GROMACS .gro file of N, CA and C in nm:
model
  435
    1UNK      N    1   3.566  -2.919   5.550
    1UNK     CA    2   3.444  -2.843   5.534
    1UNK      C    3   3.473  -2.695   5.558
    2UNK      N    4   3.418  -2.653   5.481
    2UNK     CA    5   3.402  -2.462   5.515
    2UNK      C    6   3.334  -2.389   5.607
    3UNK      N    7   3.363  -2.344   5.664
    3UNK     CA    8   3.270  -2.258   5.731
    3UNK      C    9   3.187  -2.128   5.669
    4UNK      N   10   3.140  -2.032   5.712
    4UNK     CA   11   3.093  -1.899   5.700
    4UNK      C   12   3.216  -1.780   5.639
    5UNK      N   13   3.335  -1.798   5.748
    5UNK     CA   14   3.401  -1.725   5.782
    5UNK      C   15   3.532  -1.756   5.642
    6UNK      N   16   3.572  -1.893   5.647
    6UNK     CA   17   3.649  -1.927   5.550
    6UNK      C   18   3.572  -1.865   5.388
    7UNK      N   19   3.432  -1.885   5.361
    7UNK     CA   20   3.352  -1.861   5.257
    7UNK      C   21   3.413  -1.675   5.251
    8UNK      N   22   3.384  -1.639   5.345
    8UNK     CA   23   3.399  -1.487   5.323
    8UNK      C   24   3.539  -1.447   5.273
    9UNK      N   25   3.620  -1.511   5.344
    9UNK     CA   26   3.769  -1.500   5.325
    9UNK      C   27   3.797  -1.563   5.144
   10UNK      N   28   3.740  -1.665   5.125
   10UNK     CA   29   3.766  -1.651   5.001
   10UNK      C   30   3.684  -1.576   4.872
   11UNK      N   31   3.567  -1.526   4.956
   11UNK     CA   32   3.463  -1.449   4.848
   11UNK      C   33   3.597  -1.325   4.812
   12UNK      N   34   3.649  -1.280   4.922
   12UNK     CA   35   3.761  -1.144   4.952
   12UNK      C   36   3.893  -1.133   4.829
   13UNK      N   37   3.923  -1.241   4.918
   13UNK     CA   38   4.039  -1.289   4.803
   13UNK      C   39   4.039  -1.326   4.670
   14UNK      N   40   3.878  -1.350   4.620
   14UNK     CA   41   3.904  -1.367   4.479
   14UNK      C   42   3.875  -1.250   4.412
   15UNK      N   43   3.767  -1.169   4.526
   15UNK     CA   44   3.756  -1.016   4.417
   15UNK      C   45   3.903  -0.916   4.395
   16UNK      N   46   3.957  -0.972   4.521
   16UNK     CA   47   4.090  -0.863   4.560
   16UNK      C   48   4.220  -0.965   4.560
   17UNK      N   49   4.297  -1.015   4.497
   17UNK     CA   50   4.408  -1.098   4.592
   17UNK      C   51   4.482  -1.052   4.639
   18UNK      N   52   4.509  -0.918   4.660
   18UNK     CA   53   4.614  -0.812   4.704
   18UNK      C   54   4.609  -0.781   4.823
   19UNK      N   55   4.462  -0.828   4.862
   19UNK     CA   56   4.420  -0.728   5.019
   19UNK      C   57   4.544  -0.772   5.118
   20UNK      N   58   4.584  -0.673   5.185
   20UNK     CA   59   4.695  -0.731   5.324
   20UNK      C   60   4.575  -0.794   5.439
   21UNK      N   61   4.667  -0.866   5.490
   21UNK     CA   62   4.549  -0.971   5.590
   21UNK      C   63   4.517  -0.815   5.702
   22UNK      N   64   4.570  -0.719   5.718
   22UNK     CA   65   4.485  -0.616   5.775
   22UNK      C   66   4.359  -0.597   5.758
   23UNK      N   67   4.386  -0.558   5.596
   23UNK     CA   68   4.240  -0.533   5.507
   23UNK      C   69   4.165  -0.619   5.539
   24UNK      N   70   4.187  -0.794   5.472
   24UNK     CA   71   4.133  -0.869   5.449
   24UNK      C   72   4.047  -0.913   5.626
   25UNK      N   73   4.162  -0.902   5.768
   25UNK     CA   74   4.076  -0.952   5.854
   25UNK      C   75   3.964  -0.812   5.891
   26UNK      N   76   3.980  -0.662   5.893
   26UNK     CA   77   3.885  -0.589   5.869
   26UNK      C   78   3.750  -0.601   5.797
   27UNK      N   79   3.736  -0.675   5.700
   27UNK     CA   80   3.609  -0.733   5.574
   27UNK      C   81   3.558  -0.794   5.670
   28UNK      N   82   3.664  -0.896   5.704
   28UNK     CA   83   3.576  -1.009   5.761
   28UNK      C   84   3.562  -0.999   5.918
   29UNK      N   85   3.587  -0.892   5.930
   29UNK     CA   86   3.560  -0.871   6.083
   29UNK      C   87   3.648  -0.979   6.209
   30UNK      N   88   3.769  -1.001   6.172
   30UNK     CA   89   3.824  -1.095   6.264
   30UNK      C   90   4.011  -1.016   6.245
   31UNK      N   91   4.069  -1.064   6.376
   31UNK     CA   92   4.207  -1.029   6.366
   31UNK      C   93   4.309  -1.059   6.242
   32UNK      N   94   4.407  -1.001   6.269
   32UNK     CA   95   4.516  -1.034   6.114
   32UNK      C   96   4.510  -1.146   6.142
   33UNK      N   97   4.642  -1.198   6.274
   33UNK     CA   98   4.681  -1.328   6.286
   33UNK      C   99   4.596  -1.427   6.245
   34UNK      N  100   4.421  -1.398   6.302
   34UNK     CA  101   4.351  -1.489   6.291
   34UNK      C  102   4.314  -1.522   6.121
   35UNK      N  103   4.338  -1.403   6.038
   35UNK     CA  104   4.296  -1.441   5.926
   35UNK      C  105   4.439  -1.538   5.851
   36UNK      N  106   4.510  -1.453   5.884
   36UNK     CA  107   4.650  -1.521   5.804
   36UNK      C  108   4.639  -1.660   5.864
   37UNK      N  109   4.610  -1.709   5.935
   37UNK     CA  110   4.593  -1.820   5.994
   37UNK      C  111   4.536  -1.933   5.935
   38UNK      N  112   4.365  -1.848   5.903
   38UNK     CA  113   4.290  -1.899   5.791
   38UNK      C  114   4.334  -1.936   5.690
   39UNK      N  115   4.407  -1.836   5.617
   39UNK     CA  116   4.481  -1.813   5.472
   39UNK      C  117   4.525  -1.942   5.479
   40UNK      N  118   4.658  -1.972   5.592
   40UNK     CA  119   4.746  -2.045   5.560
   40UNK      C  120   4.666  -2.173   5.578
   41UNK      N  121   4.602  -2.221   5.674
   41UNK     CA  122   4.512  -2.353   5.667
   41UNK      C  123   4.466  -2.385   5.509
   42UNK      N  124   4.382  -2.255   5.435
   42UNK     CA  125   4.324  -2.284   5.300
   42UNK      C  126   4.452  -2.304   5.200
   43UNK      N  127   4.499  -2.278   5.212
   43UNK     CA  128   4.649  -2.279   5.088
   43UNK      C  129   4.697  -2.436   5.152
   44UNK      N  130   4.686  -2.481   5.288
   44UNK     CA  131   4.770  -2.606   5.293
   44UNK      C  132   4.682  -2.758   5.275
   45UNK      N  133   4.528  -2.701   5.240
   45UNK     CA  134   4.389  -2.761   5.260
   45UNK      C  135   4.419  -2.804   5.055
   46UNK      N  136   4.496  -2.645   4.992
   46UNK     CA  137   4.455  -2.683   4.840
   46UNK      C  138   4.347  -2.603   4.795
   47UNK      N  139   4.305  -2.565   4.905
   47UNK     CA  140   4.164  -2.480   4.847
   47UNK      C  141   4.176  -2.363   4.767
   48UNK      N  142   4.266  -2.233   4.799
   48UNK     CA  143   4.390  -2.182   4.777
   48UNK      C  144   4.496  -2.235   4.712
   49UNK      N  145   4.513  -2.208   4.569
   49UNK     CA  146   4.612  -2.300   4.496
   49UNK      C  147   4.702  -2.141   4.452
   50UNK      N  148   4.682  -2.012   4.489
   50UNK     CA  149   4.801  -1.929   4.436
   50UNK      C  150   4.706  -1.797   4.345
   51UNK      N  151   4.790  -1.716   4.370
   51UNK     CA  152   4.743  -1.572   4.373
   51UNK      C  153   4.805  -1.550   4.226
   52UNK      N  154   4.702  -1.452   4.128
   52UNK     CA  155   4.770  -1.416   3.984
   52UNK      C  156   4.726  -1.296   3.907
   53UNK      N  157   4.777  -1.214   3.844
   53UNK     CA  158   4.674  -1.115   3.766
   53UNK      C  159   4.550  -1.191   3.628
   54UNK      N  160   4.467  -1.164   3.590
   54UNK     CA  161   4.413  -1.177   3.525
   54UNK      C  162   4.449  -1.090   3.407
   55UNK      N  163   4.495  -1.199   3.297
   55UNK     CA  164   4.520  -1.070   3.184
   55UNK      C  165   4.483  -1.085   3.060
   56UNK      N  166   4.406  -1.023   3.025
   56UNK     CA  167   4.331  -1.045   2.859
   56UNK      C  168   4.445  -1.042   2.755
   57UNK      N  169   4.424  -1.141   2.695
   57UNK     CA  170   4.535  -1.206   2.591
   57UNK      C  171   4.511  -1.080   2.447
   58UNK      N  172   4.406  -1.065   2.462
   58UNK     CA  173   4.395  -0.982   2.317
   58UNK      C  174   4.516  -0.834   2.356
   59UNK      N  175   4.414  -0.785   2.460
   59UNK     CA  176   4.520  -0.656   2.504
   59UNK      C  177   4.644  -0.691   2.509
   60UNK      N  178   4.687  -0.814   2.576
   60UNK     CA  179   4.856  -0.798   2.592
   60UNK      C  180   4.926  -0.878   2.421
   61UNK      N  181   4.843  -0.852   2.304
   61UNK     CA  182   4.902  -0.914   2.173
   61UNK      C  183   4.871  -1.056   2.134
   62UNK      N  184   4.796  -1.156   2.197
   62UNK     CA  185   4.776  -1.275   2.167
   62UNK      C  186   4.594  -1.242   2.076
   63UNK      N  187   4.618  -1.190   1.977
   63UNK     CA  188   4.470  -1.181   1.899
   63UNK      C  189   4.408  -1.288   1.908
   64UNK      N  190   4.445  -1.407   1.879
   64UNK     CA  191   4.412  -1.518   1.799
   64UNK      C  192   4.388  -1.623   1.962
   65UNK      N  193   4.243  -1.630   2.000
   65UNK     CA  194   4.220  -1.774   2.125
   65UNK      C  195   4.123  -1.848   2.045
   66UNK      N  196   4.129  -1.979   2.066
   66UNK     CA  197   4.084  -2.077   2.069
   66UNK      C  198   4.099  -2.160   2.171
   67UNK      N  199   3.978  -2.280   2.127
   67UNK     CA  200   3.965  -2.351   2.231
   67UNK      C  201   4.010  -2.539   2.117
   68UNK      N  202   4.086  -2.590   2.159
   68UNK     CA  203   4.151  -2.703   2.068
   68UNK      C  204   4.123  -2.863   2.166
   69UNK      N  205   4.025  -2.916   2.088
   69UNK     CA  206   3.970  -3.059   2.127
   69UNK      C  207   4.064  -3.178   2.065
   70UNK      N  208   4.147  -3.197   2.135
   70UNK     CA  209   4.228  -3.344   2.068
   70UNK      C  210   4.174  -3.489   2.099
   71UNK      N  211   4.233  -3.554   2.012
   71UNK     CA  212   4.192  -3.721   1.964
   71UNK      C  213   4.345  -3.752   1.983
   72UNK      N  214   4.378  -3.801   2.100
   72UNK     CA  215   4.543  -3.866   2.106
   72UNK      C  216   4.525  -4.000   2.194
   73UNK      N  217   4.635  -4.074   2.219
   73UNK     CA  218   4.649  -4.175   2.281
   73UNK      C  219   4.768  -4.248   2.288
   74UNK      N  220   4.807  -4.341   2.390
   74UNK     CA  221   4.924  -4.371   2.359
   74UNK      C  222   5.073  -4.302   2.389
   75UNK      N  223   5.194  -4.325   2.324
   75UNK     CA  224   5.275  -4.248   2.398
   75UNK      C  225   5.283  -4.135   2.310
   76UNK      N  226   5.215  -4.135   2.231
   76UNK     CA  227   5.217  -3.947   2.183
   76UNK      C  228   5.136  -3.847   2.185
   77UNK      N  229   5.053  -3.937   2.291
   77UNK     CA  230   4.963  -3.855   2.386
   77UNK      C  231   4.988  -3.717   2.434
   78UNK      N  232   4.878  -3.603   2.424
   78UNK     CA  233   4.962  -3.445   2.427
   78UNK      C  234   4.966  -3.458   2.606
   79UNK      N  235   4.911  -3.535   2.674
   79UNK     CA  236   4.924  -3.539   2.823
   79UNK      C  237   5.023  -3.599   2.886
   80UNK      N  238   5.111  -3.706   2.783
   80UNK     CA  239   5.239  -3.740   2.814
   80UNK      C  240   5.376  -3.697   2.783
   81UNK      N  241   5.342  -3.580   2.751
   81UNK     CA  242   5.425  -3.484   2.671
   81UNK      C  243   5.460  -3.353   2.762
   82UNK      N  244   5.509  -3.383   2.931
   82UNK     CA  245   5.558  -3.265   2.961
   82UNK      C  246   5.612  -3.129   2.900
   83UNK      N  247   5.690  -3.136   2.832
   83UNK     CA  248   5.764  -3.040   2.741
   83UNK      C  249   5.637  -2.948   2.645
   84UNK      N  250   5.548  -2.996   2.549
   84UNK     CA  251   5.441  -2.972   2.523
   84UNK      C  252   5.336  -2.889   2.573
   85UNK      N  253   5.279  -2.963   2.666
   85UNK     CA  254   5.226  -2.925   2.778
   85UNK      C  255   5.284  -2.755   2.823
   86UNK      N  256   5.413  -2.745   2.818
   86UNK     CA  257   5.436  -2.613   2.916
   86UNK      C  258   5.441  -2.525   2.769
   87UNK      N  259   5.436  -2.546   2.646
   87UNK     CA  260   5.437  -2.460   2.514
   87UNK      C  261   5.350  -2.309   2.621
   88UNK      N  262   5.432  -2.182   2.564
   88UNK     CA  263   5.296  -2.067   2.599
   88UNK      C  264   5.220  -2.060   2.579
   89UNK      N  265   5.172  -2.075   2.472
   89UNK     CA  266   5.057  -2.076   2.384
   89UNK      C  267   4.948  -2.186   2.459
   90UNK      N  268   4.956  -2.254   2.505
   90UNK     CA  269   4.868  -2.345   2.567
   90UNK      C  270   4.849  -2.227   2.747
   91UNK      N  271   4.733  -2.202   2.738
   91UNK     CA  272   4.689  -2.157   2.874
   91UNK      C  273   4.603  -2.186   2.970
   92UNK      N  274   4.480  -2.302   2.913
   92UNK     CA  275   4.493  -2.383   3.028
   92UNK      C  276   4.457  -2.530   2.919
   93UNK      N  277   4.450  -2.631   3.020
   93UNK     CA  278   4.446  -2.799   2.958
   93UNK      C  279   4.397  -2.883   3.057
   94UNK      N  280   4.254  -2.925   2.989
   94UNK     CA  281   4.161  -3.004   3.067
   94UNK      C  282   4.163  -3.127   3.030
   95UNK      N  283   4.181  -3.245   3.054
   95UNK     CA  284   4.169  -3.357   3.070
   95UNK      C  285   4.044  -3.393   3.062
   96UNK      N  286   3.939  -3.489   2.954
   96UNK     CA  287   3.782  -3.447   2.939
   96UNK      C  288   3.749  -3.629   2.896
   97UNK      N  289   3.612  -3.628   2.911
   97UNK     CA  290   3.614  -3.747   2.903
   97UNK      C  291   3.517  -3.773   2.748
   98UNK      N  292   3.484  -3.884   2.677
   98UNK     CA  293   3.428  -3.846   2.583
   98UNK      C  294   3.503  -3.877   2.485
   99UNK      N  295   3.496  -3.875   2.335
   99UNK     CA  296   3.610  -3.884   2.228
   99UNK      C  297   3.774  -3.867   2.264
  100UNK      N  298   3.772  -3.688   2.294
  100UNK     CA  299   3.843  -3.649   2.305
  100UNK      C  300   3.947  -3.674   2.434
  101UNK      N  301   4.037  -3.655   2.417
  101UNK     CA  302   4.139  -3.678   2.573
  101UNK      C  303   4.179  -3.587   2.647
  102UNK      N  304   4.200  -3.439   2.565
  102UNK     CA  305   4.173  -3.343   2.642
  102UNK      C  306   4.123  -3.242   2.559
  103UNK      N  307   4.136  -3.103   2.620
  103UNK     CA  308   4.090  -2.965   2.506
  103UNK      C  309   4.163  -2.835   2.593
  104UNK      N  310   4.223  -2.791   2.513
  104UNK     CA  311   4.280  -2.697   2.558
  104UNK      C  312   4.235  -2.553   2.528
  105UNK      N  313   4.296  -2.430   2.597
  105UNK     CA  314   4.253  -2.311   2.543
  105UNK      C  315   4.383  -2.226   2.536
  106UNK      N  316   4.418  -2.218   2.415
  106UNK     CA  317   4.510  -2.117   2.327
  106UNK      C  318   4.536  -2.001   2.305
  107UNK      N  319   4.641  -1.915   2.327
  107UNK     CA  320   4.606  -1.790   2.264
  107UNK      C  321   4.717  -1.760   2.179
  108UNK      N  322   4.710  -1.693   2.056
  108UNK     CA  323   4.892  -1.685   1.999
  108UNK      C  324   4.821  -1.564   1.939
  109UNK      N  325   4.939  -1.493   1.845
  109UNK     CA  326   4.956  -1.368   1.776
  109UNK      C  327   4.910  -1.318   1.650
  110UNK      N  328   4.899  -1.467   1.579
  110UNK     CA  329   4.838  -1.447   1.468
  110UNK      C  330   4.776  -1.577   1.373
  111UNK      N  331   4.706  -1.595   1.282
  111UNK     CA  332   4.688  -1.713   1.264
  111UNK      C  333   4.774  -1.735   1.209
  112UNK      N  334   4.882  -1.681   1.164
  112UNK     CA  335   4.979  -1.784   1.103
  112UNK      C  336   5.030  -1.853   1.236
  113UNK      N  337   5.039  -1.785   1.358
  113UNK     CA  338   5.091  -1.829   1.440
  113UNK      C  339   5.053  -1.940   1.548
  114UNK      N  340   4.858  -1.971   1.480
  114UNK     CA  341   4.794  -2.057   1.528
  114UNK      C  342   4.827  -2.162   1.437
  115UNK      N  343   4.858  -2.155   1.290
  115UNK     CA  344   4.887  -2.262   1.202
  115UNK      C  345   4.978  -2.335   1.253
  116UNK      N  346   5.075  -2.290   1.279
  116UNK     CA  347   5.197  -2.358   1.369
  116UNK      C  348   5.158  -2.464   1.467
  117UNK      N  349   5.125  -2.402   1.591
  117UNK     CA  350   5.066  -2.490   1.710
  117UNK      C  351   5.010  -2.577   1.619
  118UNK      N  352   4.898  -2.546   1.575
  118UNK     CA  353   4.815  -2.682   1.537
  118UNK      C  354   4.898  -2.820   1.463
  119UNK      N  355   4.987  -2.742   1.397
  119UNK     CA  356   5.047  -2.866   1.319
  119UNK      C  357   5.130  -2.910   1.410
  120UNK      N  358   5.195  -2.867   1.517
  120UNK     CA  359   5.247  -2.876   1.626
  120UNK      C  360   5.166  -2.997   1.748
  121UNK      N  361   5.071  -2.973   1.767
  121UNK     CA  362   4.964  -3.024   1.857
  121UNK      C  363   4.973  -3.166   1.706
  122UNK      N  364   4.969  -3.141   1.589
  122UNK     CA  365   4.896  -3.313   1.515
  122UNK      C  366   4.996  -3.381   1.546
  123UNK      N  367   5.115  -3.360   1.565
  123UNK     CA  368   5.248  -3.419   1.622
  123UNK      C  369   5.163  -3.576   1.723
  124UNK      N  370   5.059  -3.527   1.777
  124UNK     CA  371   5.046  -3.604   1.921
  124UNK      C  372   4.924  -3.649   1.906
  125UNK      N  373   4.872  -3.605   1.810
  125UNK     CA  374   4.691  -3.669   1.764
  125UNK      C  375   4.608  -3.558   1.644
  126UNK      N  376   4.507  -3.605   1.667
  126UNK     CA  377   4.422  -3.505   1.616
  126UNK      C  378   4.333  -3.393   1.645
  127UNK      N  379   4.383  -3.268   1.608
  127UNK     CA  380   4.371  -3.116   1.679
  127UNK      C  381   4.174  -3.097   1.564
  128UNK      N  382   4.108  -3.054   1.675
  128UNK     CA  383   4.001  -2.990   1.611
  128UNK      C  384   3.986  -2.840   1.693
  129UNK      N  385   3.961  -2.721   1.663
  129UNK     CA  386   3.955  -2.609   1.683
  129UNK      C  387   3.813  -2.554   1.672
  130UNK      N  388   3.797  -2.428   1.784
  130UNK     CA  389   3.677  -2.343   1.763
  130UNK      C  390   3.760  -2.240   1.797
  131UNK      N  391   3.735  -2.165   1.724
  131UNK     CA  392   3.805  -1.980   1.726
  131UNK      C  393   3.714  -1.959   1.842
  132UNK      N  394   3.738  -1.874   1.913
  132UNK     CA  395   3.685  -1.781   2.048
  132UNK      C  396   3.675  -1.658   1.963
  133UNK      N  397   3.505  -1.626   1.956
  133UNK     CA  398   3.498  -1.523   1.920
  133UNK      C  399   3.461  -1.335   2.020
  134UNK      N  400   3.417  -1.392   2.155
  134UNK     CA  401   3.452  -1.319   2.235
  134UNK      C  402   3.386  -1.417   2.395
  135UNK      N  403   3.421  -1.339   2.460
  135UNK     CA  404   3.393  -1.414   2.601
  135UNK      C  405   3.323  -1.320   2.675
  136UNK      N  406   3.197  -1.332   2.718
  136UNK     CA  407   3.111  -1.265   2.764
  136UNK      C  408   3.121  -1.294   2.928
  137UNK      N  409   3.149  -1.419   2.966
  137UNK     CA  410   3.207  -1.452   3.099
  137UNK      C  411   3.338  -1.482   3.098
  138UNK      N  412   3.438  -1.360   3.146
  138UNK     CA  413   3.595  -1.457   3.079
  138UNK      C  414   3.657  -1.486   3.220
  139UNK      N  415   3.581  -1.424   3.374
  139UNK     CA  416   3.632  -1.549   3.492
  139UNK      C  417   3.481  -1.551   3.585
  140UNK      N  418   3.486  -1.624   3.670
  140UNK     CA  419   3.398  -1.620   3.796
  140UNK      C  420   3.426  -1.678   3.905
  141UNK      N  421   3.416  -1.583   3.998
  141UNK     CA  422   3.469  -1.687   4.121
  141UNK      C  423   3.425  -1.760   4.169
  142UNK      N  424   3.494  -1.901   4.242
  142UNK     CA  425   3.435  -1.992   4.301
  142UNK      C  426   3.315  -1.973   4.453
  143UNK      N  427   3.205  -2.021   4.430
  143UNK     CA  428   3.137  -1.969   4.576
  143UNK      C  429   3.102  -2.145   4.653
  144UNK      N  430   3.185  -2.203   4.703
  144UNK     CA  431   3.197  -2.313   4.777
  144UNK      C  432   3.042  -2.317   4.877
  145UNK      N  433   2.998  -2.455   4.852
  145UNK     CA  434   2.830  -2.429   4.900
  145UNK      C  435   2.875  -2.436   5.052
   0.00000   0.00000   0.00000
């Protein structure tokens, strides 16, 4: 269970992940040790799974996101397919329940370069696609009740 104090510590860390536990126990009004303390409890809890930049795929050259709903099963399943799975172009992969087996979200360089993946991805089932035409919410942080 969370407390008050843990809630704050991660409200902190998701606007900032950089803060030094100086900063971070200053916010929250409690000592370093005591926060790093915190930290390390939430990272060994899972709650805390790892610190990253956020980086818009368009700006860094990936024009082309989608979001790709597969129909697989079996052993050529795209979820039994370690190797697959770590392709770049795949950035994240949800496991979903429903028709589909999972749906992923894509970003590559160009559509020729989405043509690829996809025929790539039919390898393992059947790829259906929605182009991402912009993202009006593209993160939000978690606020644990």
């Amino acid at each position: 269970m969370l407390d008050g104090v843990d809630r704050r510590i991660l409200a902190e860390l998701q606007a900032d992940g950089r803060l030094s536990y100086n900063e971070l126990a200053r916010r929250v009004r409690m000592s370093s040790p005591a926060v790093a303390e915190r930290v390390r409890r939430l990272t060994d809890r899972g709650i805390i799974t790892g610190y990253h930049a956020r980086v818009d795929p368009s700006a860094a050259g990936l024009a082309v996101t989608a979001l790709v709903r597969m129909e697989c099963f079996g052993a050529r399943c795209l979820l039994r397919d370690e190797e697959a799975m770590a392709w770049p172009e795949i950035l994240q992969l949800h496991r979903v329940t429903g028709d589909a087996c999972c749906v992923l979200l894509v970003a590559v360089r160009s559509m020729e370069r989405f043509e690829d993946l996809i025929d790539r991805l039919a390898e393992h089932g059947r790829p259906s696609s929605t182009m991402v035409l912009s993202t009006p919410v593209p993160w939000r942080p978690v606020a644990p009740p």
